[in-house]
Short mmCIF file of C-alpha atoms and ligand atoms in Angstrom, two decimals:
data_model
loop_
_atom_site.label_atom_id
_atom_site.label_comp_id
_atom_site.label_asym_id
_atom_site.label_seq_id
_atom_site.Cartn_x
_atom_site.Cartn_y
_atom_site.Cartn_z
CA MET A 1 9.65 -27.07 27.17
CA ASN A 2 6.19 -27.23 25.55
CA GLU A 3 3.94 -24.20 26.06
CA PRO A 4 0.79 -25.25 28.04
CA ASN A 5 -1.52 -24.11 25.24
CA ALA A 6 0.61 -25.42 22.38
CA LYS A 7 -1.98 -28.08 21.50
CA ILE A 8 -4.95 -25.74 20.97
CA PRO A 9 -5.47 -25.78 17.18
CA GLY A 10 -5.15 -22.37 15.58
CA LEU A 11 -3.85 -20.69 18.73
CA ALA A 12 -0.37 -19.99 17.34
CA ALA A 13 -1.84 -17.93 14.47
CA ARG A 14 -3.87 -15.84 16.97
CA GLN A 15 -0.77 -15.33 19.14
CA SER A 16 0.98 -14.02 16.07
CA ALA A 17 -2.00 -11.78 15.28
CA ILE A 18 -1.82 -10.18 18.74
CA ARG A 19 1.93 -9.64 18.29
CA LEU A 20 1.27 -7.97 14.94
CA LEU A 21 -1.34 -5.66 16.47
CA ASP A 22 0.97 -4.83 19.34
CA ALA A 23 3.75 -3.91 16.88
CA VAL A 24 1.44 -1.62 14.88
CA CYS A 25 -0.56 -0.02 17.70
CA ARG A 26 2.18 0.34 20.31
CA ARG A 27 5.42 0.54 18.37
CA GLY A 28 4.15 2.23 15.20
CA GLU A 29 5.57 -0.50 12.91
CA THR A 30 3.87 -1.45 9.66
CA LEU A 31 2.39 -4.94 9.29
CA ASP A 32 5.04 -5.80 6.71
CA GLN A 33 7.82 -4.72 9.08
CA ALA A 34 6.28 -6.70 11.96
CA MET A 35 5.57 -9.92 10.04
CA PRO A 36 9.00 -11.64 10.30
CA ALA A 37 9.28 -11.34 14.09
CA ALA A 38 5.58 -11.81 14.86
CA THR A 39 5.02 -14.87 12.66
CA GLY A 40 8.54 -16.35 12.67
CA LYS A 41 7.43 -19.38 14.70
CA LEU A 42 4.65 -20.32 12.27
CA SER A 43 5.89 -22.93 9.83
CA ASN A 44 2.67 -23.17 7.83
CA PRO A 45 2.16 -20.37 5.25
CA SER A 46 -1.63 -20.57 5.72
CA ASP A 47 -1.19 -19.78 9.46
CA LYS A 48 0.97 -16.76 8.54
CA SER A 49 -1.65 -15.52 6.15
CA LEU A 50 -4.42 -16.10 8.76
CA ALA A 51 -2.46 -14.08 11.35
CA HIS A 52 -1.99 -11.26 8.82
CA ASN A 53 -5.64 -11.39 7.76
CA ILE A 54 -6.91 -11.22 11.36
CA ALA A 55 -4.61 -8.29 12.22
CA ALA A 56 -5.40 -6.39 8.99
CA ASN A 57 -9.14 -6.75 9.53
CA VAL A 58 -8.90 -5.68 13.17
CA LEU A 59 -7.07 -2.54 11.99
CA ARG A 60 -9.71 -1.93 9.33
CA TRP A 61 -12.74 -2.47 11.60
CA MET A 62 -11.17 -1.21 14.83
CA SER A 63 -13.61 1.59 15.66
CA ALA A 64 -16.72 -0.58 15.11
CA LEU A 65 -15.24 -3.44 17.14
CA ASP A 66 -14.31 -1.04 19.94
CA ALA A 67 -17.79 0.46 20.03
CA MET A 68 -19.21 -3.03 20.59
CA ILE A 69 -16.63 -3.83 23.27
CA ASP A 70 -17.28 -0.51 25.04
CA SER A 71 -21.02 -1.12 25.01
CA ALA A 72 -20.43 -4.30 27.03
CA THR A 73 -17.97 -3.07 29.69
CA ARG A 74 -18.63 -0.83 32.69
CA ASN A 75 -14.99 0.33 32.99
CA ARG A 76 -13.50 1.27 29.64
CA LEU A 77 -10.54 -0.94 28.72
CA ALA A 78 -7.35 0.90 27.70
CA ASP A 79 -6.84 1.03 23.91
CA ASP A 80 -3.77 -1.19 24.04
CA ALA A 81 -4.92 -3.47 26.92
CA LYS A 82 -4.50 -7.19 26.15
CA PRO A 83 -8.16 -8.03 26.89
CA ARG A 84 -9.27 -5.42 24.32
CA MET A 85 -6.82 -6.86 21.76
CA ALA A 86 -8.06 -10.42 22.42
CA LEU A 87 -11.69 -9.28 22.08
CA ARG A 88 -10.98 -7.44 18.82
CA ILE A 89 -9.34 -10.60 17.49
CA ALA A 90 -12.25 -12.84 18.54
CA LEU A 91 -14.97 -10.48 17.28
CA VAL A 92 -13.40 -9.74 13.90
CA GLN A 93 -13.18 -13.44 13.21
CA VAL A 94 -16.88 -14.00 13.90
CA LEU A 95 -18.12 -10.82 12.24
CA ILE A 96 -15.83 -10.54 9.22
CA LEU A 97 -13.92 -13.77 8.70
CA GLU A 98 -16.90 -16.07 9.37
CA THR A 99 -15.06 -18.11 12.01
CA PRO A 100 -17.45 -20.13 14.22
CA GLN A 101 -17.99 -18.47 17.63
CA HIS A 102 -16.55 -21.38 19.63
CA ALA A 103 -13.33 -21.40 17.59
CA ALA A 104 -12.97 -17.62 17.88
CA ILE A 105 -13.38 -17.50 21.65
CA SER A 106 -11.45 -20.70 22.45
CA THR A 107 -8.42 -19.28 20.64
CA ALA A 108 -8.84 -15.78 22.12
CA LEU A 109 -9.07 -16.75 25.81
CA PRO A 110 -5.51 -18.18 26.03
CA LEU A 111 -4.21 -14.80 24.78
CA VAL A 112 -4.92 -13.34 28.25
CA HIS A 113 -4.14 -14.70 31.69
CA GLY A 114 -5.86 -14.79 35.09
CA GLY A 115 -8.88 -12.58 35.93
CA PRO A 116 -9.05 -10.78 32.55
CA ARG A 117 -9.91 -14.14 30.96
CA ARG A 118 -13.31 -14.06 32.68
CA LEU A 119 -13.72 -10.46 31.54
CA VAL A 120 -12.97 -11.38 27.91
CA HIS A 121 -15.39 -14.31 28.06
CA GLY A 122 -18.11 -12.14 29.62
CA VAL A 123 -17.74 -9.25 27.15
CA PHE A 124 -17.61 -11.61 24.16
CA SER A 125 -20.82 -13.36 25.29
CA THR A 126 -22.61 -10.03 25.93
CA VAL A 127 -21.63 -8.72 22.47
CA MET A 128 -22.74 -11.94 20.80
CA ARG A 129 -26.12 -11.73 22.58
CA GLY A 130 -26.40 -8.08 21.44
CA ILE A 131 -25.74 -9.13 17.85
CA GLU A 132 -28.16 -12.05 17.97
CA SER A 133 -30.93 -9.84 19.39
CA GLY A 134 -30.25 -7.17 16.75
CA LYS A 135 -29.21 -4.52 19.32
CA LEU A 136 -25.63 -4.46 18.02
CA LYS A 137 -24.72 -4.36 14.36
CA LEU A 138 -21.56 -3.86 12.39
CA PRO A 139 -21.84 -0.74 10.17
CA GLU A 140 -21.86 -1.27 6.42
CA TYR A 141 -18.38 0.24 6.02
CA PRO A 142 -15.36 0.50 8.34
CA ALA A 143 -14.69 4.04 9.59
CA ILE A 144 -11.46 5.82 8.65
CA PRO A 145 -9.66 6.82 11.91
CA GLU A 146 -10.91 10.27 12.92
CA GLU A 147 -7.65 12.21 12.66
CA THR A 148 -7.03 10.92 9.13
CA GLU A 149 -10.62 11.44 8.01
CA ASN A 150 -10.58 15.06 9.22
CA ARG A 151 -7.27 15.72 7.47
CA TRP A 152 -8.48 14.19 4.20
CA MET A 153 -11.83 16.02 4.30
CA GLN A 154 -10.00 19.29 4.83
CA ASN A 155 -7.72 18.58 1.87
CA TRP A 156 -10.03 16.76 -0.55
CA GLY A 157 -13.59 17.73 0.37
CA PRO A 158 -16.44 16.36 2.48
CA ASP A 159 -17.22 13.32 0.28
CA ILE A 160 -13.80 11.78 0.63
CA GLY A 161 -14.42 10.21 4.07
CA ASP A 162 -17.40 8.13 2.87
CA ALA A 163 -15.67 7.18 -0.37
CA ALA A 164 -12.55 6.06 1.51
CA SER A 165 -14.66 4.00 3.94
CA GLN A 166 -16.41 2.30 1.06
CA ALA A 167 -13.12 1.62 -0.72
CA TRP A 168 -11.78 0.20 2.57
CA SER A 169 -14.66 -2.21 3.05
CA LYS A 170 -13.78 -4.50 0.18
CA PRO A 171 -10.55 -6.31 -0.59
CA ALA A 172 -8.79 -4.49 -3.44
CA LEU A 173 -9.07 -6.13 -6.86
CA LEU A 174 -5.90 -7.46 -8.42
CA ASP A 175 -4.20 -5.13 -10.93
CA LEU A 176 -1.62 -6.69 -13.23
CA SER A 177 0.89 -4.87 -15.45
CA PHE A 178 1.98 -6.78 -18.56
CA ARG A 179 5.39 -7.03 -20.19
CA ASP A 180 3.93 -7.17 -23.72
CA GLU A 181 1.06 -5.42 -25.48
CA ASN A 182 -1.02 -8.54 -26.22
CA VAL A 183 -3.16 -8.56 -23.05
CA GLY A 184 -6.23 -9.73 -25.03
CA GLU A 185 -5.81 -13.47 -24.46
CA PHE A 186 -5.46 -12.90 -20.70
CA ILE A 187 -8.56 -10.67 -20.46
CA GLN A 188 -10.70 -13.64 -21.42
CA GLN A 189 -8.77 -16.24 -19.45
CA PHE A 190 -8.74 -14.20 -16.21
CA GLU A 191 -12.22 -12.70 -16.76
CA GLY A 192 -10.59 -9.31 -16.28
CA GLU A 193 -11.00 -5.77 -17.50
CA SER A 194 -8.29 -3.63 -19.10
CA LEU A 195 -8.34 0.06 -18.08
CA ALA A 196 -5.10 1.05 -19.83
CA PRO A 197 -2.56 -0.44 -22.26
CA LYS A 198 -0.72 -3.42 -20.76
CA HIS A 199 -3.13 -3.49 -17.81
CA LEU A 200 -5.67 -5.99 -16.52
CA ARG A 201 -7.87 -5.82 -13.43
CA MET A 202 -9.38 -9.03 -12.05
CA LEU A 203 -10.95 -10.67 -9.02
CA PRO A 204 -8.18 -12.68 -7.33
CA SER A 205 -9.34 -16.31 -7.57
CA VAL A 206 -6.25 -18.51 -7.31
CA PRO A 207 -2.83 -17.71 -5.81
CA LEU A 208 -0.96 -15.37 -8.14
CA THR A 209 1.81 -17.90 -8.81
CA GLN A 210 -0.76 -20.34 -10.22
CA LEU A 211 -2.04 -17.96 -12.89
CA PRO A 212 -1.09 -18.97 -16.43
CA GLY A 213 1.77 -16.77 -17.62
CA PHE A 214 3.17 -16.10 -14.13
CA ASP A 215 6.15 -18.46 -14.45
CA GLU A 216 6.90 -17.06 -17.91
CA GLY A 217 7.00 -13.55 -16.42
CA ALA A 218 4.16 -12.21 -18.57
CA PHE A 219 2.97 -9.86 -15.76
CA TRP A 220 3.50 -8.54 -12.25
CA VAL A 221 1.21 -7.09 -9.59
CA GLN A 222 0.97 -3.31 -9.67
CA ASP A 223 -1.93 -1.05 -8.72
CA LEU A 224 -3.29 0.89 -11.68
CA ALA A 225 -2.35 4.23 -10.06
CA ALA A 226 1.18 2.96 -9.38
CA SER A 227 1.57 2.23 -13.09
CA ILE A 228 0.91 5.88 -14.10
CA PRO A 229 4.40 7.38 -13.38
CA ALA A 230 6.22 5.09 -15.84
CA ARG A 231 3.43 5.53 -18.43
CA LEU A 232 4.22 9.28 -18.43
CA LEU A 233 7.71 8.59 -19.77
CA GLY A 234 6.39 6.79 -22.86
CA GLU A 235 8.67 4.72 -25.10
CA GLY A 236 12.41 4.64 -24.48
CA ASN A 237 13.40 3.63 -27.99
CA VAL A 238 14.31 6.47 -30.33
CA ASP A 239 15.94 6.16 -33.74
CA GLY A 240 17.05 2.62 -32.99
CA GLY A 241 18.76 3.57 -29.70
CA ALA A 242 17.52 3.38 -26.12
CA LYS A 243 17.24 6.47 -23.92
CA THR A 244 18.51 6.16 -20.36
CA VAL A 245 16.28 6.50 -17.31
CA LEU A 246 17.37 6.54 -13.68
CA ASP A 247 14.73 4.75 -11.62
CA PHE A 248 15.30 6.15 -8.13
CA CYS A 249 13.88 4.28 -5.14
CA ALA A 250 13.22 1.36 -7.45
CA ALA A 251 12.69 -1.76 -5.34
CA PRO A 252 10.89 -4.14 -5.74
CA GLY A 253 10.94 -3.04 -9.36
CA GLY A 254 7.37 -2.47 -10.59
CA LYS A 255 8.27 0.72 -12.41
CA THR A 256 11.64 -0.55 -13.63
CA MET A 257 9.89 -3.49 -15.31
CA GLN A 258 7.45 -1.14 -17.06
CA LEU A 259 10.31 1.08 -18.26
CA ALA A 260 12.47 -1.83 -19.43
CA SER A 261 9.53 -3.38 -21.28
CA ASN A 262 8.97 0.01 -22.97
CA GLY A 263 12.48 0.02 -24.41
CA TRP A 264 14.32 2.20 -21.87
CA LYS A 265 17.86 1.49 -20.69
CA VAL A 266 17.22 1.50 -16.95
CA ILE A 267 19.59 2.15 -14.05
CA SER A 268 17.71 1.32 -10.85
CA VAL A 269 18.84 2.55 -7.43
CA ASP A 270 17.52 1.62 -3.98
CA ASN A 271 19.15 1.48 -0.56
CA ASN A 272 17.29 -1.58 0.73
CA ALA A 273 19.25 -4.76 0.00
CA LYS A 274 16.39 -7.04 1.05
CA ARG A 275 13.90 -5.34 -1.28
CA MET A 276 16.57 -5.48 -4.03
CA GLU A 277 16.59 -9.30 -3.69
CA ARG A 278 12.89 -9.30 -4.62
CA PHE A 279 13.75 -6.85 -7.40
CA HIS A 280 16.30 -9.29 -8.88
CA ASP A 281 13.77 -12.18 -8.64
CA ASN A 282 11.25 -10.03 -10.52
CA LEU A 283 13.74 -9.18 -13.25
CA SER A 284 14.79 -12.77 -13.73
CA ARG A 285 11.16 -14.01 -13.87
CA THR A 286 10.13 -11.37 -16.42
CA LYS A 287 13.44 -11.66 -18.34
CA LEU A 288 13.74 -7.87 -18.36
CA GLU A 289 17.02 -6.04 -18.00
CA ALA A 290 18.18 -3.21 -15.76
CA GLU A 291 21.44 -2.18 -14.16
CA THR A 292 20.95 -2.23 -10.38
CA VAL A 293 22.71 -0.22 -7.69
CA ILE A 294 22.22 -0.63 -3.93
CA ALA A 295 22.99 2.81 -2.57
CA ASP A 296 21.69 5.69 -0.50
CA LEU A 297 20.54 8.48 -2.79
CA MET A 298 21.66 11.03 -0.22
CA LYS A 299 25.21 9.97 -1.15
CA TRP A 300 25.11 8.31 -4.60
CA LYS A 301 25.05 10.14 -7.90
CA PRO A 302 25.28 8.95 -11.51
CA SER A 303 28.40 9.44 -13.63
CA GLU A 304 26.33 11.71 -15.91
CA PRO A 305 22.80 13.19 -15.99
CA ALA A 306 20.20 11.01 -17.74
CA ASP A 307 17.45 11.56 -20.34
CA ALA A 308 14.89 10.90 -17.64
CA VAL A 309 14.57 10.29 -13.92
CA LEU A 310 11.65 8.54 -12.27
CA PHE A 311 11.69 9.33 -8.55
CA ASP A 312 9.18 7.20 -6.61
CA ALA A 313 9.88 8.83 -3.27
CA PRO A 314 9.66 7.05 0.10
CA CYS A 315 6.49 8.39 1.73
CA SER A 316 3.80 7.91 4.37
CA ALA A 317 2.01 5.45 2.02
CA THR A 318 -1.42 6.68 3.15
CA GLY A 319 -2.59 6.24 -0.46
CA ILE A 320 -2.29 2.46 -0.23
CA PHE A 321 -4.47 2.14 2.90
CA ARG A 322 -6.84 -0.35 1.25
CA ARG A 323 -4.26 -3.12 1.21
CA HIS A 324 -2.22 -1.75 4.14
CA PRO A 325 -4.76 -0.74 6.81
CA ASP A 326 -1.91 -0.35 9.32
CA VAL A 327 -0.81 2.95 7.75
CA LEU A 328 -3.88 4.75 9.01
CA HIS A 329 -2.99 3.72 12.58
CA CYS A 330 0.69 4.68 12.51
CA ILE A 331 0.74 7.82 10.35
CA GLY A 332 -0.13 11.21 11.83
CA SER A 333 0.96 14.78 11.18
CA ARG A 334 4.42 14.28 12.76
CA GLN A 335 5.24 11.30 10.52
CA ILE A 336 3.96 13.18 7.45
CA ALA A 337 6.18 16.18 8.29
CA ASP A 338 9.20 13.85 8.75
CA ARG A 339 8.61 12.15 5.39
CA ALA A 340 8.15 15.52 3.66
CA GLU A 341 11.54 16.61 5.00
CA VAL A 342 13.21 13.50 3.54
CA GLN A 343 11.48 14.03 0.19
CA ARG A 344 12.66 17.65 0.07
CA ALA A 345 16.25 16.62 0.74
CA LEU A 346 16.13 13.77 -1.81
CA LEU A 347 14.49 15.94 -4.50
CA GLU A 348 17.34 18.42 -4.18
CA ARG A 349 19.81 15.63 -5.00
CA VAL A 350 17.66 14.01 -7.67
CA ALA A 351 16.92 17.12 -9.80
CA PRO A 352 20.51 17.63 -11.06
CA CYS A 353 20.54 14.02 -12.32
CA VAL A 354 18.19 15.03 -15.19
CA LYS A 355 20.05 16.36 -18.20
CA PRO A 356 18.96 19.71 -19.72
CA GLY A 357 15.96 18.97 -21.96
CA GLY A 358 15.27 15.78 -19.98
CA VAL A 359 12.26 14.76 -17.91
CA LEU A 360 11.70 14.18 -14.18
CA VAL A 361 8.67 12.23 -12.99
CA TYR A 362 7.99 12.56 -9.27
CA ALA A 363 5.56 10.15 -7.56
CA VAL A 364 4.29 9.35 -4.07
CA CYS A 365 1.62 6.86 -2.96
CA SER A 366 0.40 9.40 -0.42
CA LEU A 367 -2.83 11.32 0.07
CA GLU A 368 -1.01 14.15 1.84
CA PRO A 369 -0.36 17.39 -0.14
CA GLU A 370 2.80 18.01 1.95
CA GLU A 371 4.35 14.98 0.22
CA GLY A 372 2.90 15.67 -3.22
CA GLU A 373 1.73 19.07 -4.48
CA GLU A 374 3.83 21.03 -1.95
CA GLN A 375 7.05 19.16 -2.84
CA ILE A 376 6.74 20.15 -6.47
CA GLU A 377 5.78 23.75 -5.60
CA GLY A 378 8.89 23.88 -3.40
CA LEU A 379 11.14 22.49 -6.13
CA LEU A 380 9.82 24.93 -8.73
CA GLU A 381 10.42 27.84 -6.32
CA LYS A 382 14.04 26.75 -5.85
CA ARG A 383 14.84 25.76 -9.44
CA ASP A 384 13.70 27.91 -12.31
CA ASP A 385 15.30 25.50 -14.80
CA PHE A 386 12.35 23.07 -14.33
CA GLU A 387 8.74 23.47 -15.48
CA ILE A 388 5.68 21.26 -15.34
CA GLU A 389 5.11 19.31 -18.53
CA LYS A 390 1.35 18.91 -18.49
CA VAL A 391 -0.10 15.41 -18.54
CA THR A 392 -2.98 14.95 -21.00
CA SER A 393 -6.11 12.81 -20.52
CA GLY A 394 -5.02 10.48 -23.31
CA GLU A 395 -1.94 9.46 -21.33
CA LEU A 396 -3.98 8.31 -18.34
CA PRO A 397 -6.07 5.19 -17.68
CA ASP A 398 -9.78 5.42 -18.57
CA GLY A 399 -11.70 7.54 -16.05
CA ILE A 400 -8.73 9.52 -14.67
CA GLU A 401 -8.17 13.16 -15.61
CA PRO A 402 -5.14 15.38 -14.93
CA GLN A 403 -5.49 18.35 -12.55
CA ALA A 404 -5.72 21.89 -13.94
CA ASP A 405 -1.96 22.42 -13.48
CA GLY A 406 -1.19 19.29 -15.53
CA THR A 407 -0.16 17.06 -12.60
CA VAL A 408 -2.07 13.94 -11.54
CA ARG A 409 -3.83 13.32 -8.23
CA THR A 410 -5.67 10.02 -7.70
CA LEU A 411 -8.15 9.88 -4.81
CA PRO A 412 -10.14 7.16 -3.01
CA ASN A 413 -13.39 8.30 -4.69
CA MET A 414 -12.11 7.64 -8.22
CA LEU A 415 -13.02 4.61 -10.38
CA ALA A 416 -15.53 3.49 -7.71
CA GLU A 417 -17.53 1.48 -10.25
CA GLN A 418 -14.43 -0.36 -11.43
CA GLY A 419 -13.16 -1.15 -7.92
CA TYR A 420 -11.24 2.02 -6.92
CA LEU A 421 -7.50 2.71 -7.10
CA ASP A 422 -4.65 3.80 -4.83
CA GLY A 423 -4.07 7.44 -3.86
CA PHE A 424 -1.07 8.89 -5.71
CA TYR A 425 0.40 12.26 -6.63
CA ILE A 426 2.41 12.35 -9.84
CA ALA A 427 4.09 15.30 -11.56
CA ARG A 428 6.07 15.39 -14.80
CA LEU A 429 8.65 18.17 -15.08
CA ARG A 430 10.94 19.12 -17.93
CA ARG A 431 14.40 20.56 -17.33
CA LYS A 432 14.83 23.49 -19.67
CA SER A 433 17.57 23.13 -22.31
C1 LIG B 501 7.67 3.58 -2.86
S1 LIG B 501 8.94 2.43 -2.61
C2 LIG B 501 9.48 2.10 -4.23
C3 LIG B 501 8.57 1.23 -5.08
C4 LIG B 501 9.19 0.98 -6.46
N1 LIG B 501 9.49 2.19 -7.16
C5 LIG B 501 8.31 0.12 -7.35
O1 LIG B 501 7.66 0.64 -8.25
O2 LIG B 501 8.31 -1.10 -7.16
C6 LIG B 501 10.22 3.49 -2.01
C7 LIG B 501 11.61 2.90 -1.99
O3 LIG B 501 12.51 3.92 -1.58
C8 LIG B 501 13.66 3.29 -1.05
N2 LIG B 501 14.46 4.33 -0.36
C9 LIG B 501 14.10 5.03 0.74
N3 LIG B 501 15.08 5.92 1.07
C10 LIG B 501 16.07 5.78 0.15
C11 LIG B 501 17.35 6.41 -0.04
N4 LIG B 501 17.78 7.36 0.78
N5 LIG B 501 18.10 5.99 -1.07
C12 LIG B 501 17.68 5.01 -1.91
N6 LIG B 501 16.47 4.40 -1.78
C13 LIG B 501 15.68 4.76 -0.77
C14 LIG B 501 13.05 2.22 -0.19
O4 LIG B 501 13.97 1.19 0.08
C15 LIG B 501 11.86 1.75 -1.04
O5 LIG B 501 12.19 0.59 -1.76
#
């Protein structure tokens, strides 16, 4: 049976957007987790990307949109009420995505039924009048949700809130990691900037797959901060032979590809079969080699300790909030404590996989010290056979300095002029011989 509204152009994408928001705000799922179920009925990829774009921008601009909605209602709508969701979706399209008003409201009204439809129409019109008269205005930058902003300011200082808001207001630039050293020809072609060896940062202009060199596997997408952990292991080739590295929590393979292209013999382990499919696609496109294992690191161990281990631990992912605005709506202190517990347990299993004299690089894309600094402090308290091997400035991309203890912490206020970077904590440890 046809749905009564099935013929309204663009409605299906908005229905998917409201499902995505429901999954994030009510069920605590990430946008990526929610995409298959929420957009499964959309056959057109551009509708899927519109649904994602609407939901991501609602999550980014939520507090400003809500302030406008609240200014136009006598009785405050519940945070997860459908009329509020429909209004957020309509308003973000007009204010951020430059959708014409009539298209935004005609596709928002069918998202609610009965009396609330009149309410949505009334609030939308009042807000639009407020904007036209200059009484209502979107702030210059989206606000970081209060709980997160307070936590970050406590941990990283008072300036971090504003810097994070500014970083959040613009789509992240595209960072590419290259298989080979000769990035020069691409810098000109892509009008990009290189901030480290084998790196290029550019404004995304065409779909990634249409960039020259993509089919040949010359590069892959990887935030500059995410490329630091593998950089700290250097070259894998010594005296004509390749050293072995265990890449733990490896899918979809960004760090494995760096390591393999730097001459390491890589054994990559991850427990997510779906992400490992993407990993295998990446390897075959870039023609790089690695041995892959689908296994849970709480159970699996290698036949012998390796020269190096790169452990990119599963984490809250609050450091990648620019491209994943959902994380700031689903991660709070309880989730951070849960992730920290998992990291502690995994680190205990990972450490013995480094051979004496070998190196362990620990990384998390998190802005929470419980998942970064405190994990390494905890490991060093438990194991006196490991010590920090200090990172030097020369090993890091331009504009990033190591911390006093020789570990690396990237923050949302770094590289502002060049377009910012993700929040990571990275430590390099050596196991004593
Ligand atoms: C931060 S992501 C890895 C990104 C990857 N290193 C890269 O550079 O492309 C964390 C990964 O940890 C994996 N993971 C989580 N728990 C795991 C476990 N117990 N055993 C193995 N892998 C696990 C997840 O499937 C996920 O792919």
